[in-house]
Coordinates of C-alpha atoms in Angstrom, one line a residue:
M228 CA 1.6 11.9 -9.1
A229 CA -0.9 12.3 -6.3
S230 CA -3.9 10.1 -6.2
K231 CA -6.9 9.5 -4.2
I232 CA -7.7 6.2 -2.6
P233 CA -11.2 5.0 -1.6
A234 CA -12.4 6.7 1.5
S235 CA -13.8 3.4 2.7
A236 CA -10.2 2.1 3.2
G237 CA -10.0 4.1 6.4
P238 CA -7.0 4.5 8.7
P239 CA -5.2 1.4 10.1
S240 CA -7.2 -0.2 12.9
G241 CA -5.8 -0.2 16.4
N242 CA -3.8 2.9 15.6
K243 CA -5.9 5.5 17.5
A244 CA -4.6 9.0 18.2
N245 CA -3.5 9.8 21.7
V246 CA -4.8 13.3 21.8
D247 CA -3.5 13.8 25.4
G248 CA 0.2 13.6 24.3
G249 CA 2.0 10.4 25.1
F250 CA 4.2 10.1 22.1
N251 CA 6.4 12.4 20.1
P252 CA 5.5 13.4 16.5
Q253 CA 7.0 11.2 13.8
A254 CA 7.3 14.1 11.4
T255 CA 5.3 17.0 10.0
S256 CA 3.5 17.8 6.8
R257 CA 2.4 21.0 5.3
I258 CA -1.3 21.0 4.1
K259 CA -3.0 23.7 2.0
W260 CA -6.8 23.4 2.2
N261 CA -8.7 24.9 -0.7
V262 CA -11.9 26.2 1.1
R263 CA -14.9 26.7 -1.1
G264 CA -15.8 30.3 -1.2
G265 CA -12.3 31.5 -0.3
G266 CA -10.3 31.6 2.9
D267 CA -7.8 28.9 2.0
R268 CA -5.6 27.7 4.9
T269 CA -2.0 26.5 5.0
N270 CA -0.6 24.9 8.2
T271 CA 2.1 22.5 9.2
W272 CA 0.7 19.5 11.1
E273 CA 2.2 16.6 13.1
I274 CA 1.9 13.1 11.6
G275 CA 0.3 10.4 13.7
H276 CA -2.2 12.7 15.6
T277 CA -5.9 13.4 14.9
H278 CA -6.4 17.2 14.4
Q279 CA -9.5 19.3 14.3
L280 CA -10.1 21.7 11.5
Q281 CA -11.7 24.9 13.0
G282 CA -15.1 25.7 11.7
Q283 CA -15.7 22.5 9.7
P284 CA -14.9 24.3 6.3
N285 CA -16.2 23.1 3.0
I286 CA -13.0 21.6 1.4
Q287 CA -12.8 21.3 -2.4
G288 CA -9.1 20.6 -2.7
V289 CA -6.0 19.6 -0.8
E290 CA -2.2 20.0 -1.4
I291 CA 0.3 18.2 0.8
T292 CA 3.9 19.4 0.6
Q293 CA 7.1 19.3 2.7
S294 CA 6.2 15.8 3.8
P295 CA 7.3 12.2 3.9
R296 CA 4.9 9.7 2.2
V297 CA 1.6 10.0 4.0
V298 CA -2.1 9.2 3.8
L299 CA -4.5 12.0 4.8
Y300 CA -7.8 10.7 6.3
C301 CA -10.6 13.3 6.8
W302 CA -13.8 13.0 8.7
A303 CA -16.9 15.3 9.0
S304 CA -16.9 14.8 12.8
N305 CA -14.7 16.8 15.1
N306 CA -13.2 13.7 16.8
G307 CA -12.2 11.4 13.9
S308 CA -15.2 9.1 14.3
G309 CA -17.6 7.9 11.7
P310 CA -17.0 7.1 8.1
V311 CA -13.9 8.6 6.3
A312 CA -15.1 11.5 4.1
L313 CA -11.9 12.0 2.1
T314 CA -8.6 10.2 1.7
V315 CA -5.6 11.6 -0.2
L316 CA -2.1 10.2 -0.8
G317 CA 0.8 12.7 -0.2
P318 CA 2.9 14.4 -0.8
T319 CA 1.1 15.7 -3.8
T320 CA 2.7 17.4 -6.8
S321 CA -0.2 19.9 -7.0
Q322 CA -3.7 20.4 -5.6
V323 CA -5.9 17.3 -5.5
K324 CA -9.4 18.4 -6.3
N325 CA -12.5 16.8 -4.8
D326 CA -16.2 17.3 -4.5
A327 CA -16.7 19.9 -1.8
V328 CA -17.0 18.2 1.6
R329 CA -17.2 19.5 5.2
I330 CA -14.2 18.4 7.2
G331 CA -14.1 18.6 11.0
S332 CA -11.1 16.5 11.7
F333 CA -8.2 14.7 10.0
R334 CA -5.2 12.5 10.5
L335 CA -1.9 12.1 8.7
Q336 CA -0.5 8.6 8.7
L337 CA 2.9 7.5 7.4
R338 CA 2.7 5.0 4.5
A339 CA 5.3 2.7 2.9

């Protein structure tokens, strides 16, 4: 069963994304973002990179499928800086609902 972990946990320190390339993706995960007001998005993303979410949508739920065991860290900023706004363990068995929060960037990290 999917669960949320405290956002304050944050991603592992010293494990910053190399957005200029420099390493191959470890794997991919499929994420469905439940956007408040409609316009849900589903995309496949590389694990181990920080990604931007176009338009900083107001996210009220997340579903992670076709994925190894991951942690999804989300930030309001476009570059993965500042406090973590949302953290979700994946893969999920269904959508994990949350209070609507604007997301500008996110990172998928492998977990044990």
